[in-house]
Amino acid sequence: MENTYRILIAEDEPKLGLVIQEELTRQGYLADMAYDGAVAEKLFNQHNYSLILLDINLPYKNGLALCKEFRQQNNKVPIIMLTALGEIQDKVDAFSLGADDYLVKPFHFDELFARIKVFLKRAENTAQFSDKINVGDLEIDMNKKTVTRAEKNINLTAKEFSLLVLLSRNKGKVISKQEIMEKVWELSFDTGTNTIEVYISFLRNKIDKPFETKLIHTKPGFGYYVREAPLS
């Protein structure tokens, strides 16, 4: 598919998890598997997921704690809970922590995959028409072409703005210099200059320097990313 969605499956039943992963892969999605909460947390911090399938009864860190944590870091990614717990209070707890949907085991796979498609389509439409991007206390208004942090206006040039938008739309995802060159400067080759490093420095001076929490990070040898905290 043209835009490959990445889905995190956090499920402690290996057979069930493998079946879901294989079917998602067959349908053209990228699907990462975590059999416990610790691995799920690590994967979430490494990748920018389009959707999360989350079991409640996970070893090391349960699904409800993860749901709360994931939702605090990303208020848009769809989270579908998969669990054997079918009591009303279980559902209320999940929804109150930020879950978007709740499927009780055993469920029909056709229903699960249908729900996944609905949520991915909805998220895509929301992102397409969203006029604001938020990363922590940073807000980018796409209509007004303005940037604020902690309610303070930050003046950016057109190229600085484009670079910040690219990084912020892909919050937590490492963007390579090649991709930045293609999407911000519309060049398909390396110019051999340090243009990107210079503009990253410009952004850091304006976005990060006046504030304690740094948002713009470097992954040496790979590229740059925007996130409230560095990737572990």
Tab-separated table of C-alpha atoms in Angstrom:
chain	number	residue	atom	x	y	z
A	1	MET	CA	0.000	0.000	0.000
A	2	GLU	CA	1.136	3.489	-0.743
A	3	ASN	CA	1.098	4.710	2.880
A	4	THR	CA	2.200	1.760	4.990
A	5	TYR	CA	0.557	1.797	8.403
A	6	ARG	CA	2.529	0.463	11.362
A	7	ILE	CA	0.563	-1.404	14.040
A	8	LEU	CA	1.723	-2.484	17.497
A	9	ILE	CA	0.266	-5.762	18.799
A	10	ALA	CA	0.698	-6.210	22.556
A	11	GLU	CA	-0.681	-9.690	23.259
A	12	ASP	CA	0.622	-12.305	25.709
A	13	GLU	CA	-0.979	-15.265	23.915
A	14	PRO	CA	1.665	-16.175	21.300
A	15	LYS	CA	-0.665	-18.128	18.992
A	16	LEU	CA	-3.300	-15.376	18.905
A	17	GLY	CA	-0.690	-12.666	18.486
A	18	LEU	CA	1.001	-14.524	15.637
A	19	VAL	CA	-2.296	-15.067	13.778
A	20	ILE	CA	-3.124	-11.349	14.030
A	21	GLN	CA	0.399	-10.329	12.998
A	22	GLU	CA	0.440	-12.668	9.977
A	23	GLU	CA	-2.958	-11.450	8.743
A	24	LEU	CA	-2.046	-7.785	9.161
A	25	THR	CA	1.199	-8.411	7.276
A	26	ARG	CA	-0.736	-10.198	4.528
A	27	GLN	CA	-3.004	-7.149	4.223
A	28	GLY	CA	0.028	-4.908	3.704
A	29	TYR	CA	0.535	-3.455	7.181
A	30	LEU	CA	3.754	-3.367	9.189
A	31	ALA	CA	2.999	-5.252	12.411
A	32	ASP	CA	5.264	-5.393	15.475
A	33	MET	CA	4.652	-8.027	18.153
A	34	ALA	CA	5.155	-7.626	21.905
A	35	TYR	CA	4.377	-10.482	24.299
A	36	ASP	CA	4.758	-8.377	27.444
A	37	GLY	CA	4.245	-4.806	28.616
A	38	ALA	CA	7.943	-3.963	28.878
A	39	VAL	CA	8.593	-4.826	25.234
A	40	ALA	CA	5.414	-3.004	24.158
A	41	GLU	CA	6.575	0.128	25.977
A	42	LYS	CA	10.012	-0.078	24.349
A	43	LEU	CA	8.553	-0.517	20.849
A	44	PHE	CA	6.121	2.364	21.362
A	45	ASN	CA	9.049	4.637	22.222
A	46	GLN	CA	10.971	3.519	19.139
A	47	HIS	CA	8.285	3.863	16.456
A	48	ASN	CA	5.465	6.113	15.346
A	49	TYR	CA	2.445	3.765	15.342
A	50	SER	CA	-0.742	4.206	13.328
A	51	LEU	CA	-2.764	1.969	15.676
A	52	ILE	CA	-2.257	-0.128	18.815
A	53	LEU	CA	-3.860	-3.474	19.755
A	54	LEU	CA	-3.461	-3.831	23.499
A	55	ASP	CA	-4.254	-6.775	25.775
A	56	ILE	CA	-4.997	-5.877	29.396
A	57	ASN	CA	-3.379	-8.869	31.127
A	58	LEU	CA	0.217	-8.348	29.996
A	59	PRO	CA	3.216	-9.458	32.086
A	60	TYR	CA	5.525	-6.827	33.652
A	61	LYS	CA	3.263	-3.880	32.802
A	62	ASN	CA	-0.461	-4.332	32.259
A	63	GLY	CA	-2.437	-2.956	29.348
A	64	LEU	CA	-4.350	-0.359	31.367
A	65	ALA	CA	-1.121	1.236	32.612
A	66	LEU	CA	0.256	1.186	29.068
A	67	CYS	CA	-2.954	2.653	27.649
A	68	LYS	CA	-2.712	5.587	30.052
A	69	GLU	CA	0.978	6.108	29.255
A	70	PHE	CA	0.533	5.838	25.480
A	71	ARG	CA	-2.417	8.223	25.525
A	72	GLN	CA	-0.444	10.809	27.504
A	73	GLN	CA	2.330	10.700	24.911
A	74	ASN	CA	0.088	10.532	21.853
A	75	ASN	CA	-3.507	11.766	22.043
A	76	LYS	CA	-4.394	10.699	18.501
A	77	VAL	CA	-3.220	7.110	17.927
A	78	PRO	CA	-6.201	4.675	18.007
A	79	ILE	CA	-5.995	2.109	20.818
A	80	ILE	CA	-8.106	-1.066	20.664
A	81	MET	CA	-8.155	-3.198	23.801
A	82	LEU	CA	-8.202	-7.003	23.329
A	83	THR	CA	-9.066	-8.850	26.527
A	84	ALA	CA	-10.909	-11.715	28.173
A	85	LEU	CA	-12.238	-9.251	30.761
A	86	GLY	CA	-15.790	-8.436	29.718
A	87	GLU	CA	-17.257	-6.758	32.778
A	88	ILE	CA	-18.730	-3.286	32.354
A	89	GLN	CA	-16.265	-1.800	34.883
A	90	ASP	CA	-13.329	-3.213	32.888
A	91	LYS	CA	-14.588	-1.403	29.808
A	92	VAL	CA	-15.233	1.806	31.735
A	93	ASP	CA	-11.681	1.688	33.127
A	94	ALA	CA	-10.196	1.189	29.647
A	95	PHE	CA	-12.234	3.979	28.063
A	96	SER	CA	-11.468	6.373	30.931
A	97	LEU	CA	-7.748	5.810	30.340
A	98	GLY	CA	-8.012	6.662	26.648
A	99	ALA	CA	-8.918	3.446	24.808
A	100	ASP	CA	-10.947	3.948	21.623
A	101	ASP	CA	-12.478	0.485	21.383
A	102	TYR	CA	-12.769	-2.766	23.347
A	103	LEU	CA	-13.037	-6.316	21.993
A	104	VAL	CA	-13.777	-9.233	24.331
A	105	LYS	CA	-12.107	-12.584	23.596
A	106	PRO	CA	-12.981	-14.755	21.839
A	107	PHE	CA	-13.779	-12.426	18.953
A	108	HIS	CA	-14.201	-12.867	15.204
A	109	PHE	CA	-11.092	-11.883	13.285
A	110	ASP	CA	-13.201	-10.311	10.532
A	111	GLU	CA	-14.675	-7.944	13.124
A	112	LEU	CA	-11.221	-7.021	14.455
A	113	PHE	CA	-9.794	-6.286	11.008
A	114	ALA	CA	-12.901	-4.324	10.033
A	115	ARG	CA	-12.503	-2.158	13.138
A	116	ILE	CA	-8.819	-1.646	12.403
A	117	LYS	CA	-9.639	-0.358	8.915
A	118	VAL	CA	-12.301	2.004	10.279
A	119	PHE	CA	-9.956	3.512	12.870
A	120	LEU	CA	-7.068	3.877	10.420
A	121	LYS	CA	-9.321	5.622	7.911
A	122	ARG	CA	-10.733	7.897	10.601
A	123	ALA	CA	-7.253	8.783	11.882
A	124	GLU	CA	-6.073	9.495	8.336
A	125	ASN	CA	-9.007	11.831	7.681
A	126	THR	CA	-8.486	13.589	11.019
A	127	ALA	CA	-4.796	14.140	10.310
A	128	GLN	CA	-5.545	15.365	6.800
A	129	PHE	CA	-7.874	18.093	8.020
A	130	SER	CA	-6.218	18.863	11.348
A	131	ASP	CA	-5.135	22.487	11.460
A	132	LYS	CA	-2.988	22.208	14.584
A	133	ILE	CA	-0.035	20.030	15.578
A	134	ASN	CA	0.895	19.661	19.241
A	135	VAL	CA	4.056	18.242	20.802
A	136	GLY	CA	4.077	18.861	24.527
A	137	ASP	CA	3.684	22.615	25.028
A	138	LEU	CA	4.596	23.308	21.394
A	139	GLU	CA	1.706	24.182	19.070
A	140	ILE	CA	1.839	24.673	15.313
A	141	ASP	CA	-1.150	26.344	13.671
A	142	MET	CA	-1.163	25.212	10.039
A	143	ASN	CA	-3.790	27.740	8.958
A	144	LYS	CA	-2.164	30.789	10.509
A	145	LYS	CA	1.380	29.445	9.953
A	146	THR	CA	2.271	30.313	13.529
A	147	VAL	CA	4.270	28.506	16.208
A	148	THR	CA	3.940	28.916	19.961
A	149	ARG	CA	5.592	27.209	22.886
A	150	ALA	CA	4.242	27.634	26.410
A	151	GLU	CA	1.962	30.260	24.811
A	152	LYS	CA	4.967	32.322	23.646
A	153	ASN	CA	5.124	33.207	19.931
A	154	ILE	CA	8.123	31.886	18.018
A	155	ASN	CA	9.018	33.500	14.688
A	156	LEU	CA	10.273	31.046	12.061
A	157	THR	CA	11.307	31.401	8.445
A	158	ALA	CA	9.359	29.437	5.815
A	159	LYS	CA	12.025	26.693	5.656
A	160	GLU	CA	12.305	26.457	9.436
A	161	PHE	CA	8.530	26.145	9.639
A	162	SER	CA	8.454	23.379	6.985
A	163	LEU	CA	11.213	21.462	8.767
A	164	LEU	CA	9.470	21.733	12.138
A	165	VAL	CA	6.152	20.600	10.633
A	166	LEU	CA	7.799	17.533	9.048
A	167	LEU	CA	9.406	16.486	12.334
A	168	SER	CA	6.323	17.250	14.450
A	169	ARG	CA	3.848	15.423	12.180
A	170	ASN	CA	6.079	12.378	12.642
A	171	LYS	CA	6.451	12.801	16.403
A	172	GLY	CA	8.820	10.186	17.818
A	173	LYS	CA	9.861	8.911	14.388
A	174	VAL	CA	13.463	9.422	13.287
A	175	ILE	CA	13.555	11.324	9.974
A	176	SER	CA	16.686	10.834	7.864
A	177	LYS	CA	18.596	13.705	6.275
A	178	GLN	CA	17.669	12.282	2.865
A	179	GLU	CA	13.953	12.445	3.663
A	180	ILE	CA	14.309	15.975	5.035
A	181	MET	CA	16.156	17.039	1.881
A	182	GLU	CA	13.419	15.548	-0.312
A	183	LYS	CA	10.408	16.884	1.605
A	184	VAL	CA	11.641	20.291	2.773
A	185	TRP	CA	14.110	21.284	0.056
A	186	GLU	CA	12.561	19.125	-2.704
A	187	LEU	CA	15.949	17.721	-3.649
A	188	SER	CA	16.483	14.024	-4.323
A	189	PHE	CA	20.227	14.134	-3.763
A	190	ASP	CA	22.707	15.148	-1.065
A	191	THR	CA	24.084	18.604	-1.806
A	192	GLY	CA	27.224	17.826	0.177
A	193	THR	CA	26.628	20.807	2.456
A	194	ASN	CA	25.619	21.012	6.111
A	195	THR	CA	22.368	22.853	5.326
A	196	ILE	CA	20.202	20.527	7.396
A	197	GLU	CA	22.492	20.714	10.428
A	198	VAL	CA	22.427	24.514	10.197
A	199	TYR	CA	18.620	24.630	10.097
A	200	ILE	CA	18.321	22.139	12.950
A	201	SER	CA	20.593	24.459	14.928
A	202	PHE	CA	18.362	27.432	14.024
A	203	LEU	CA	15.299	25.529	15.240
A	204	ARG	CA	16.963	24.440	18.478
A	205	ASN	CA	17.923	28.017	19.281
A	206	LYS	CA	14.314	29.134	18.828
A	207	ILE	CA	12.326	26.077	19.981
A	208	ASP	CA	14.516	24.525	22.682
A	209	LYS	CA	17.113	26.952	24.017
A	210	PRO	CA	14.698	29.155	26.029
A	211	PHE	CA	13.019	26.101	27.606
A	212	GLU	CA	14.094	23.399	30.046
A	213	THR	CA	12.497	20.481	28.148
A	214	LYS	CA	14.198	19.842	24.813
A	215	LEU	CA	11.983	18.635	21.934
A	216	ILE	CA	14.410	18.316	19.012
A	217	HIS	CA	16.710	15.306	19.243
A	218	THR	CA	19.424	13.663	17.146
A	219	LYS	CA	19.853	9.927	16.611
A	220	PRO	CA	23.498	9.800	15.459
A	221	GLY	CA	23.896	8.182	12.068
A	222	PHE	CA	20.122	8.091	11.442
A	223	GLY	CA	18.579	11.557	11.590
A	224	TYR	CA	16.408	13.801	13.747
A	225	TYR	CA	13.137	13.549	15.632
A	226	VAL	CA	10.794	15.600	17.797
A	227	ARG	CA	9.616	14.198	21.116
A	228	GLU	CA	9.122	15.305	24.731
A	229	ALA	CA	11.950	12.998	25.813
A	230	PRO	CA	14.848	11.302	23.971
A	231	LEU	CA	14.326	7.760	22.711
A	232	SER	CA	15.885	5.209	25.053
